[in-house]
Amino acid sequence: MLARTCLVLALALALPAVAEEAKKAHTPTAKELLAKSTAAEWRTPDPQNLVYMDLPQGQVVIELAQDWSPEHAANIRTLIREHYFDGSQVIRVQDNFVTQWGDPDGDDKKKAKSLGSAKETLTPEFTRKLGGKAIPFTKLPDGDVYAPEVGFSEGFPVARDAKAGEAWIAHCYGTVGVARDVGAETGNGSSLYAIIGQAPRNLDRNLAVAGKVIKGMEFLAAYPRGGEPMGFYDKPEQRVTIKSVRLAADVPEAQRTPIQVLRTDSKTFAAVIEAKRNRKDDFYTRPAGKIDLCNISVPVRDPSKPVAP
Amino acid sequence: MLARTCLVLALALALPAVAEEAKKAHTPTAKELLAKSTAAEWRTPDPQNLVYMDLPQGQVVIELAQDWSPEHAANIRTLIREHYFDGSQVIRVQDNFVTQWGDPDGDDKKKAKSLGSAKETLTPEFTRKLGGKAIPFTKLPDGDVYAPEVGFSEGFPVARDAKAGEAWIAHCYGTVGVARDVGAETGNGSSLYAIIGQAPRNLDRNLAVAGKVIKGMEFLAAYPRGGEPMGFYDKPEQRVTIKSVRLAADVPEAQRTPIQVLRTDSKTFAAVIEAKRNRKDDFYTRPAGKIDLCNISVPVRDPSKPVAP
């Protein structure tokens, strides 16, 4: 009974491998919709914006938000190309908040690893000015507690304030942000964090978003929480060491991780959202009829396989 | 620099051990507010509603939602008192969704553990009828994507629909739900799940909420995600075995876990919420000015210590 229970429970988020239950469903599941998607509805991220972080447990793939924080993306590329992150560590895991990695001695000027030719400070890129520019935006229909409008822009969950003339990437599960000191310009990408719990939207517009984890969140979210305040590890040996961080563009094509992301301006993505808003089947007798920005995960697939894994 | 970065970052959620930074803050932190709270603002949960789940990694404390799902609470008490859960296992961990535990053979009628004198099926308790009853409700000011009204009721994050005349506990981080089969009456409490990611509010009103984890989420949220669809573990040895589950009422007072929960109708709780809505300090130059129901964690403390740990 439990297996079936879980099977049904899992339908809530329209996850794969529910073919049997899906037949019963009155609304199509994400899996069924994705199976009918066209090749043109999927995009292959620019290898210049694709980061491979190899952890002992597996690989994390991050897509950099080039159009939202170009200076940060450039500095992170420099740090990666000079192998700054190789041997760096997961220094902090705070439950229902963030997993943060970087140089454990970063706060000790004497012991801190050199940033090489990367910049020490950057222009804050906390929001993106609209300024008449037509930024791709697929608006969600159910509103948001924090912003006037929310939706998706080229794969990223974004919030928009037309009056203020700005947009920004929301701190949803999997969003990768740039840790910084009190000064707005002190974030340089040498220490990054990934959101591993309920979206802390109060971080929005106060920190630069570097990008988003599109593969491997299951590793970043499952590390033991640190025993010190704010999730720092008590003992150095508790820190997980990052084997290497590479830019896909610097990896021979044959060795790159095959990955495609569903276009957030595609018909199939719109259908997936609608299916999640109004899932109605034998189990879900009361569909929510609504969906929050951070409850939508953008489908990712291995192009060699027909449907997202 | 990183340490300070994290320190500041952590202020976002107004966490403890930020004394140094707090001095700089223009708004009080939760820690400062809690330090000024009065004894009367804290409640000691009824031991009949307090569940101790001992895992190899540590103890999880769950407060049962007696007023919201009394039949389920009663059945869970029966299962606990007959030691049904001792030796049961964490059978499923699905990233950004749930950690579920129970009898791994529960779906095999021949091998399934007997429910003893507990009931096999229960009246669905997915919502609580208002019917003129004055249910305690501390309303939040910023609205909600999913429900007409949201707030807190005796420690639980709840949603309310006055028109429909019902209220329900929201599926926020840490909410404990009753897994069930397709039939609404098939949930009996022998398999429970805890939310470990972005609040899947589409589960609201479709499942019975058994209660809420008030201590030990850091253990439930950090288990390796299962490799099978929906987070089931591929191999039996991957499942964590639950040492024992006891009701606080059945544990000698001297051996009980000292725990108090801040009253959600208290002035201090209101002040904590306001501080989180409009945190303004040297780091947070742009306070959100809003807060979502599931971004608020109700403070818990060891009464022998002055401030929540």
XYZ file of C-alpha atoms in Angstrom:
618
model
C 0.000 0.000 0.000
C 2.803 2.405 0.826
C 4.361 2.110 -2.589
C 1.056 2.980 -4.190
C 0.533 5.698 -1.637
C 3.855 7.234 -2.550
C 3.164 6.764 -6.221
C -0.004 8.744 -5.861
C 1.538 11.301 -3.534
C 4.288 11.839 -6.055
C 1.766 12.705 -8.743
C 1.268 15.909 -6.835
C 4.409 17.258 -8.369
C 3.746 15.463 -11.629
C 6.903 13.445 -11.472
C 8.033 10.752 -13.918
C 7.532 6.988 -13.711
C 3.844 7.246 -12.950
C 2.639 5.751 -16.206
C 0.268 3.332 -14.492
C -1.350 6.011 -12.343
C -1.269 8.468 -15.211
C -3.772 6.369 -17.125
C -6.250 7.064 -14.344
C -5.459 10.784 -14.301
C -7.979 13.187 -15.772
C -5.269 15.724 -16.498
C -2.036 14.835 -18.252
C 1.089 14.530 -16.135
C 4.262 16.502 -16.815
C 5.790 13.272 -18.077
C 3.036 12.764 -20.633
C 3.287 16.379 -21.775
C 7.076 16.232 -22.031
C 6.850 13.028 -24.037
C 4.863 14.982 -26.635
C 7.212 17.985 -26.646
C 9.017 18.952 -29.841
C 12.809 19.208 -30.188
C 12.454 22.954 -30.785
C 10.941 23.379 -27.315
C 14.235 22.393 -25.686
C 17.348 24.546 -25.511
C 20.961 23.572 -24.955
C 22.548 26.039 -22.497
C 25.541 27.997 -23.799
C 28.655 26.094 -22.608
C 30.126 29.462 -21.582
C 27.325 29.665 -18.994
C 27.420 26.048 -17.884
C 29.373 25.101 -14.761
C 30.266 21.532 -13.756
C 30.971 21.183 -10.041
C 32.260 17.702 -9.239
C 31.530 16.609 -5.689
C 32.436 13.259 -4.133
C 28.736 12.333 -4.329
C 28.247 13.354 -7.945
C 28.090 16.250 -10.364
C 26.245 19.518 -9.904
C 25.486 21.521 -13.053
C 24.850 25.248 -12.696
C 23.645 27.575 -15.442
C 25.052 31.072 -14.978
C 22.615 33.995 -15.286
C 24.726 35.818 -17.891
C 21.959 38.260 -18.818
C 21.185 39.092 -15.179
C 24.600 39.399 -13.580
C 27.186 39.603 -16.414
C 30.009 40.978 -14.245
C 29.532 38.214 -11.704
C 29.337 35.575 -14.437
C 32.601 36.878 -15.935
C 34.377 36.882 -12.557
C 33.136 33.368 -11.767
C 34.432 32.186 -15.170
C 37.831 33.668 -14.334
C 37.880 31.963 -10.924
C 36.886 28.644 -12.524
C 39.463 28.894 -15.332
C 42.206 29.593 -12.802
C 41.004 26.556 -10.809
C 40.157 28.664 -7.766
C 37.380 26.273 -6.705
C 39.344 23.028 -7.057
C 39.823 21.803 -3.510
C 37.508 24.427 -2.075
C 34.876 23.174 0.334
C 31.274 23.143 1.420
C 31.727 25.335 4.486
C 28.159 25.777 5.623
C 24.847 23.932 5.434
C 21.991 25.648 7.250
C 18.767 23.670 7.341
C 15.909 25.099 5.288
C 18.165 27.890 4.041
C 21.463 27.460 2.160
C 24.436 25.263 1.329
C 27.450 27.512 0.858
C 30.863 26.683 -0.613
C 34.178 28.429 -1.106
C 37.509 28.913 0.666
C 37.145 27.917 4.341
C 39.950 30.360 5.129
C 38.416 33.111 3.044
C 37.842 35.287 6.094
C 41.493 35.082 7.154
C 43.442 37.591 5.066
C 46.697 35.753 5.820
C 45.442 32.285 4.878
C 42.876 33.194 2.208
C 43.464 31.717 -1.256
C 44.354 34.328 -3.874
C 41.583 35.348 -6.261
C 44.197 35.381 -9.013
C 43.190 37.709 -11.808
C 39.558 37.763 -10.649
C 38.213 40.995 -9.183
C 37.890 41.453 -5.410
C 34.791 43.635 -5.696
C 32.084 44.019 -8.343
C 29.291 46.377 -9.267
C 26.203 45.096 -7.434
C 23.911 43.340 -9.931
C 20.981 42.746 -7.613
C 18.323 43.692 -10.166
C 18.114 44.152 -13.922
C 16.897 47.503 -15.195
C 14.088 47.114 -17.706
C 14.729 50.461 -19.352
C 12.479 49.785 -22.322
C 14.347 46.541 -23.053
C 12.085 43.625 -23.942
C 13.205 40.998 -21.453
C 11.618 37.593 -22.186
C 8.917 37.043 -19.576
C 6.335 34.274 -19.306
C 4.000 35.612 -16.617
C 2.321 33.320 -14.096
C -1.413 33.812 -13.522
C -1.707 33.526 -9.749
C 0.273 36.451 -8.416
C 2.941 36.498 -5.745
C 3.252 37.538 -2.106
C 6.498 39.455 -2.682
C 6.395 41.083 -6.120
C 3.886 42.730 -8.494
C 4.538 40.103 -11.185
C 6.346 36.778 -11.380
C 7.125 34.370 -14.177
C 9.980 32.806 -16.103
C 12.658 34.326 -18.270
C 14.847 31.963 -20.292
C 14.669 29.290 -17.629
C 15.023 31.479 -14.569
C 12.243 32.187 -12.041
C 11.935 35.960 -12.057
C 9.989 38.755 -10.404
C 9.196 42.034 -12.127
C 8.234 45.496 -10.961
C 7.288 47.552 -14.018
C 6.758 50.700 -11.909
C 10.264 50.486 -10.473
C 11.459 49.480 -13.954
C 13.341 46.427 -12.771
C 13.299 42.648 -12.712
C 15.291 40.123 -10.699
C 15.796 36.401 -10.328
C 13.883 35.066 -7.329
C 15.583 33.069 -4.580
C 13.787 29.782 -5.248
C 14.958 26.263 -4.444
C 18.161 25.730 -6.452
C 18.904 29.408 -7.078
C 22.629 30.080 -6.715
C 23.556 33.364 -5.084
C 26.743 35.314 -4.472
C 27.678 35.515 -0.802
C 28.936 38.936 0.198
C 29.977 41.086 3.132
C 28.039 44.110 4.381
C 29.176 46.270 1.478
C 26.974 45.767 -1.609
C 30.084 45.572 -3.826
C 31.883 42.929 -1.740
C 30.430 39.890 -3.505
C 32.850 38.536 -6.095
C 31.710 34.964 -6.702
C 34.457 33.261 -4.702
C 31.808 32.047 -2.264
C 28.448 30.877 -3.579
C 25.322 29.484 -1.945
C 22.420 27.384 -3.221
C 18.932 27.619 -1.712
C 17.988 24.261 -0.156
C 14.671 25.063 1.548
C 11.598 27.275 1.442
C 12.362 30.156 -0.918
C 13.876 32.978 1.220
C 12.458 35.686 -1.018
C 13.627 38.365 1.411
C 17.081 37.852 -0.126
C 15.719 39.060 -3.480
C 17.239 42.376 -4.623
C 19.750 42.292 -1.776
C 22.186 39.843 -3.330
C 23.408 39.056 -6.820
C 22.085 35.822 -8.268
C 24.835 33.945 -10.098
C 22.588 31.346 -11.645
C 20.653 28.198 -10.948
C 21.379 24.543 -10.279
C 19.878 22.552 -13.154
C 21.294 19.167 -12.085
C 22.533 17.697 -8.805
C 20.462 19.549 -6.186
C 19.939 16.172 -4.497
C 23.613 16.287 -3.495
C 23.770 19.913 -2.335
C 20.573 19.571 -0.299
C 21.477 16.368 1.529
C 24.699 17.284 3.323
C 24.622 17.103 7.115
C 23.639 20.454 8.591
C 26.476 22.204 10.413
C 26.422 22.314 14.193
C 27.708 25.871 14.546
C 25.464 28.931 14.301
C 24.245 29.451 10.733
C 25.176 25.929 9.757
C 28.951 26.221 9.818
C 30.697 22.926 10.480
C 32.280 22.589 13.920
C 35.193 20.530 12.650
C 37.155 21.045 9.411
C 36.837 17.322 8.604
C 33.082 17.736 8.337
C 33.496 19.915 5.245
C 33.020 18.219 1.886
C 35.868 18.988 -0.511
C 34.965 19.971 -4.065
C 37.024 17.906 -6.500
C 36.911 20.355 -9.370
C 34.812 23.069 -10.990
C 34.960 23.456 -14.767
C 33.227 25.493 -17.432
C 31.514 23.245 -20.017
C 33.158 25.341 -22.732
C 36.567 24.190 -21.463
C 35.600 20.513 -21.493
C 35.989 18.527 -24.747
C 32.527 18.173 -26.319
C 32.635 14.394 -26.033
C 33.102 14.698 -22.279
C 30.357 17.261 -21.649
C 27.257 16.321 -19.657
C 24.374 16.004 -22.129
C 21.682 18.359 -20.881
C 18.797 20.353 -22.286
C 16.314 22.669 -20.559
C 12.673 23.068 -21.594
C 12.108 26.555 -23.012
C 10.004 28.508 -20.535
C 8.252 30.291 -23.403
C 7.153 26.994 -24.957
C 3.633 25.590 -25.238
C 4.687 22.461 -23.398
C 5.990 24.454 -20.404
C 2.694 26.361 -20.272
C 0.841 23.035 -20.345
C 3.036 21.634 -17.553
C 2.242 24.659 -15.390
C -1.485 24.328 -16.083
C -1.354 20.610 -15.247
C 0.275 21.457 -11.933
C -2.205 24.239 -11.183
C -5.228 22.119 -11.875
C -4.155 18.566 -11.355
C -7.346 16.562 -11.053
C -7.303 12.789 -10.793
C -8.527 10.003 -8.529
C -6.173 11.224 -5.813
C -6.338 14.997 -6.117
C -9.994 15.646 -5.610
C -9.311 19.297 -4.769
C -6.860 20.818 -7.236
C -5.143 23.947 -5.910
C -6.120 25.951 -8.990
C -3.065 28.093 -8.256
C 0.686 27.790 -8.291
C 3.507 29.717 -6.711
C 6.581 30.720 -8.720
C 8.942 28.610 -6.629
C 6.737 25.508 -6.891
C 7.580 25.188 -10.557
C 10.742 23.371 -11.526
C 11.835 23.820 -15.130
C 12.151 20.389 -16.796
C 15.646 19.262 -17.758
C 16.512 16.241 -19.913
C 19.314 14.236 -21.360
C 18.766 14.870 -25.097
C 19.702 11.274 -25.825
C 16.571 10.282 -23.880
C 13.053 11.171 -25.049
C 11.667 12.372 -21.714
C 13.176 14.269 -18.827
C 14.638 11.776 -16.343
C 35.293 37.519 5.023
C 33.154 34.465 4.405
C 32.303 34.083 8.055
C 31.080 37.645 8.174
C 29.322 37.150 4.888
C 27.455 34.193 6.288
C 26.787 35.967 9.521
C 25.120 38.754 7.624
C 23.385 36.412 5.225
C 21.989 34.529 8.181
C 20.408 37.679 9.562
C 17.991 37.362 6.705
C 16.164 34.725 8.655
C 16.909 36.429 11.940
C 18.824 33.531 13.367
C 20.678 33.419 16.678
C 24.337 34.155 17.413
C 24.304 37.427 15.548
C 24.866 39.640 18.565
C 27.749 41.519 16.963
C 25.864 42.243 13.776
C 22.673 42.888 15.698
C 24.168 45.977 17.270
C 24.421 47.437 13.781
C 20.872 46.418 12.886
C 18.197 49.096 12.654
C 15.497 46.570 13.368
C 15.678 44.069 16.212
C 16.510 40.485 15.380
C 14.319 37.556 16.390
C 16.970 36.692 18.954
C 16.741 40.123 20.568
C 12.955 39.975 20.582
C 12.887 36.469 22.029
C 15.323 37.514 24.741
C 12.730 40.048 25.862
C 9.792 37.632 25.702
C 7.828 36.820 28.846
C 7.351 33.308 30.257
C 3.619 33.585 29.563
C 4.326 33.925 25.844
C 5.652 30.365 25.690
C 3.557 27.221 25.836
C 4.530 23.677 26.757
C 2.894 21.270 24.292
C 0.519 18.683 25.799
C 2.599 15.491 26.258
C -0.340 13.559 24.778
C 0.358 15.414 21.518
C 4.131 15.216 21.636
C 5.927 12.471 19.714
C 9.579 11.535 20.164
C 11.046 9.761 17.141
C 14.551 8.514 17.875
C 16.704 8.200 14.780
C 20.342 7.070 14.677
C 21.280 10.711 13.990
C 19.219 12.222 16.779
C 15.729 12.921 18.039
C 12.827 14.325 16.053
C 9.981 15.876 18.052
C 6.570 16.129 16.406
C 3.557 17.966 17.812
C 0.327 16.261 16.770
C -2.453 18.478 15.403
C -5.065 17.142 17.852
C -7.572 19.905 17.094
C -7.212 19.478 13.324
C -7.142 15.726 12.849
C -8.273 14.111 16.125
C -9.042 10.681 14.647
C -5.609 10.532 13.043
C -3.930 11.723 16.245
C -5.736 8.993 18.204
C -4.763 6.285 15.709
C -1.135 7.439 15.685
C -1.104 7.329 19.500
C -2.377 3.749 19.363
C 0.289 2.764 16.821
C 2.980 4.416 18.956
C 1.796 2.812 22.206
C 1.813 -0.622 20.572
C 5.365 0.128 19.327
C 4.322 -0.132 15.678
C 7.015 2.322 14.586
C 9.924 0.786 16.492
C 12.159 -0.691 13.817
C 10.169 0.910 11.005
C 12.205 2.757 8.398
C 12.692 5.861 6.311
C 11.539 4.343 3.025
C 11.587 7.360 0.749
C 13.399 10.685 0.459
C 12.462 12.739 -2.572
C 14.463 15.906 -3.057
C 12.575 19.156 -2.525
C 9.446 17.215 -1.552
C 9.162 14.684 1.287
C 10.893 12.244 3.628
C 8.507 9.369 4.319
C 8.718 6.625 6.934
C 6.791 3.524 7.879
C 6.766 -0.218 7.184
C 8.875 -0.941 4.059
C 6.692 -4.001 3.481
C 3.487 -2.086 4.064
C 2.376 -2.582 0.475
C 2.760 -6.367 0.723
C -0.330 -7.768 2.447
C 1.554 -10.966 3.330
C 4.599 -9.267 4.849
C 3.012 -6.072 6.160
C 3.306 -5.472 9.923
C -0.013 -5.681 11.768
C -1.618 -2.398 12.741
C -2.580 -4.030 16.038
C -5.620 -2.373 17.524
C -5.196 0.725 15.330
C -7.772 1.346 12.609
C -7.031 0.464 8.985
C -9.077 3.363 7.612
C -10.166 6.712 9.037
C -12.603 9.490 8.282
C -10.714 11.945 6.067
C -9.725 15.001 8.147
C -8.360 17.123 5.331
C -9.946 20.377 6.528
C -11.529 21.684 9.713
C -15.060 23.025 9.462
C -15.358 26.494 10.986
C -19.073 26.175 11.646
C -19.235 29.259 13.826
C -16.474 27.923 16.063
C -13.895 30.530 17.036
C -10.670 28.851 15.927
C -7.629 30.814 17.137
C -6.191 32.611 14.107
C -3.391 35.158 13.906
C -3.764 36.467 10.374
C -0.756 37.451 8.257
C -0.914 40.793 6.418
C 0.533 39.934 3.016
C -1.914 37.455 1.555
C -1.229 34.104 -0.054
C -1.112 32.637 -3.545
C -3.208 29.616 -2.612
C -5.810 30.647 -0.035
C -8.024 33.658 0.838
C -6.369 34.025 4.255
C -3.330 32.570 5.997
C -1.939 32.835 9.493
C -1.141 30.812 12.579
C -3.344 28.835 14.914
C -1.787 27.524 18.117
C 1.574 27.059 16.474
C 0.420 25.639 13.167
C 0.622 27.464 9.812
C -2.960 27.516 8.580
C -5.041 28.685 5.658
C -8.662 29.762 5.969
C -11.552 30.101 3.565
C -14.409 31.809 5.411
C -16.750 31.470 2.406
C -16.227 27.711 2.258
C -16.375 27.699 6.062
C -13.177 25.737 6.499
C -9.569 25.987 7.574
C -6.619 23.635 7.138
C -2.984 23.288 8.099
C -0.726 24.278 5.196
C 1.962 21.957 3.851
C 4.939 24.082 4.897
C 8.488 22.945 5.599
C 8.268 20.551 8.561
C 4.555 19.800 8.239
C 3.888 16.097 8.868
C 1.238 14.513 6.686
C -0.533 11.171 6.523
C 0.383 9.143 3.438
C -2.608 7.432 1.886
C -3.773 5.410 -1.073
C -6.199 6.664 -3.711
C -9.175 6.342 -1.395
C -9.582 9.396 0.855
C -10.179 7.128 3.865
C -7.087 4.957 3.346
C -4.697 7.084 5.409
C -4.300 5.652 8.911
C -1.045 7.163 10.184
C 1.094 4.035 9.748
C 3.097 5.893 7.090
C 3.908 9.569 7.600
C 5.843 12.128 5.583
C 7.539 15.402 6.456
C 7.900 18.245 3.954
C 11.607 18.896 3.275
C 11.486 21.484 0.479
C 9.455 24.287 -1.046
C 5.962 24.090 0.437
C 3.895 21.819 -1.886
C 0.680 23.671 -1.114
C -1.167 21.649 -3.772
C -1.261 18.867 -1.155
C -3.401 21.107 1.076
C -6.967 19.800 1.578
C -6.081 16.543 -0.189
C -4.322 14.850 2.715
C -4.693 14.811 6.478
C -2.026 16.726 8.361
C -0.898 14.789 11.442
C 1.186 17.571 12.912
C 4.448 19.394 12.641
C 8.107 18.730 13.374
C 9.183 21.166 16.103
C 12.668 19.722 16.591
C 15.024 17.632 14.466
C 14.141 18.680 10.899
C 17.886 18.868 10.242
C 17.961 15.076 10.450
C 14.865 14.337 8.349
C 15.929 16.783 5.629
C 19.508 15.567 5.236
C 19.079 11.902 4.339
C 20.435 10.835 0.959
C 17.748 11.103 -1.693
C 16.536 7.729 -2.993
C 17.601 6.624 -6.448
C 14.302 5.078 -7.455
C 11.389 7.089 -8.872
C 9.845 9.301 -6.202
C 12.824 8.929 -3.943
C 12.440 5.306 -2.921
C 15.710 3.652 -1.974
C 17.052 1.114 -4.484
C 18.508 -1.138 -1.793
C 16.961 -2.052 1.577
C 20.265 -1.255 3.339
C 19.907 2.377 2.293
C 16.875 2.787 4.529
C 17.461 4.356 7.927
C 15.890 2.347 10.745
C 13.887 4.227 13.357
C 15.030 3.157 16.822
C 11.817 3.982 18.643
C 8.817 6.284 18.624
C 7.288 7.276 21.957
C 4.605 9.605 23.205
C 6.016 12.161 25.681
C 3.128 11.299 28.004
C 4.495 7.742 28.282
C 8.010 8.899 29.121
C 8.902 9.671 32.765
C 8.858 13.456 33.208
C 12.532 13.525 34.124
C 13.378 11.901 30.792
C 11.247 14.159 28.606
C 12.833 16.553 26.133
C 12.481 20.068 27.544
C 10.718 22.084 24.865
C 8.483 25.132 24.657
C 6.904 26.813 21.639
C 6.330 30.563 21.316
C 2.611 31.304 21.374
C 1.575 32.408 17.890
C -0.954 34.833 19.393
C 1.755 36.567 21.445
C 3.128 40.096 21.021
C 6.627 38.726 20.640
C 5.593 36.449 17.751
C 3.939 39.428 16.033
C 7.147 41.425 16.531
C 9.272 38.588 15.123
C 7.073 38.485 12.013
C 7.301 42.255 11.577
C 11.089 42.142 11.990
C 11.254 39.499 9.248
C 8.922 41.461 6.966
C 10.831 44.677 7.317
C 14.337 43.742 8.227
C 16.436 46.809 7.617
C 20.093 46.909 8.547
C 23.479 47.573 6.974
C 23.080 44.430 4.873
C 19.390 44.428 3.966
C 19.054 47.739 2.190
C 15.828 46.590 0.507
C 13.551 44.893 3.018
C 10.934 42.659 1.414
C 8.111 44.391 3.268
C 6.204 41.128 2.910
C 6.351 37.599 4.190
C 4.899 34.306 3.044
C 3.232 31.928 5.511
C 5.806 29.187 4.998
C 8.742 31.552 5.484
C 7.884 31.904 9.157
C 9.204 29.298 11.560
C 7.632 29.335 15.001
C 10.382 29.772 17.642
C 11.033 26.823 19.921
C 13.199 26.842 23.050
C 14.573 24.752 25.825
C 12.844 26.384 28.830
C 16.021 25.943 30.857
C 17.672 28.390 28.450
C 16.579 32.034 28.157
C 16.504 32.261 24.351
C 15.528 29.827 21.626
C 18.644 27.873 20.660
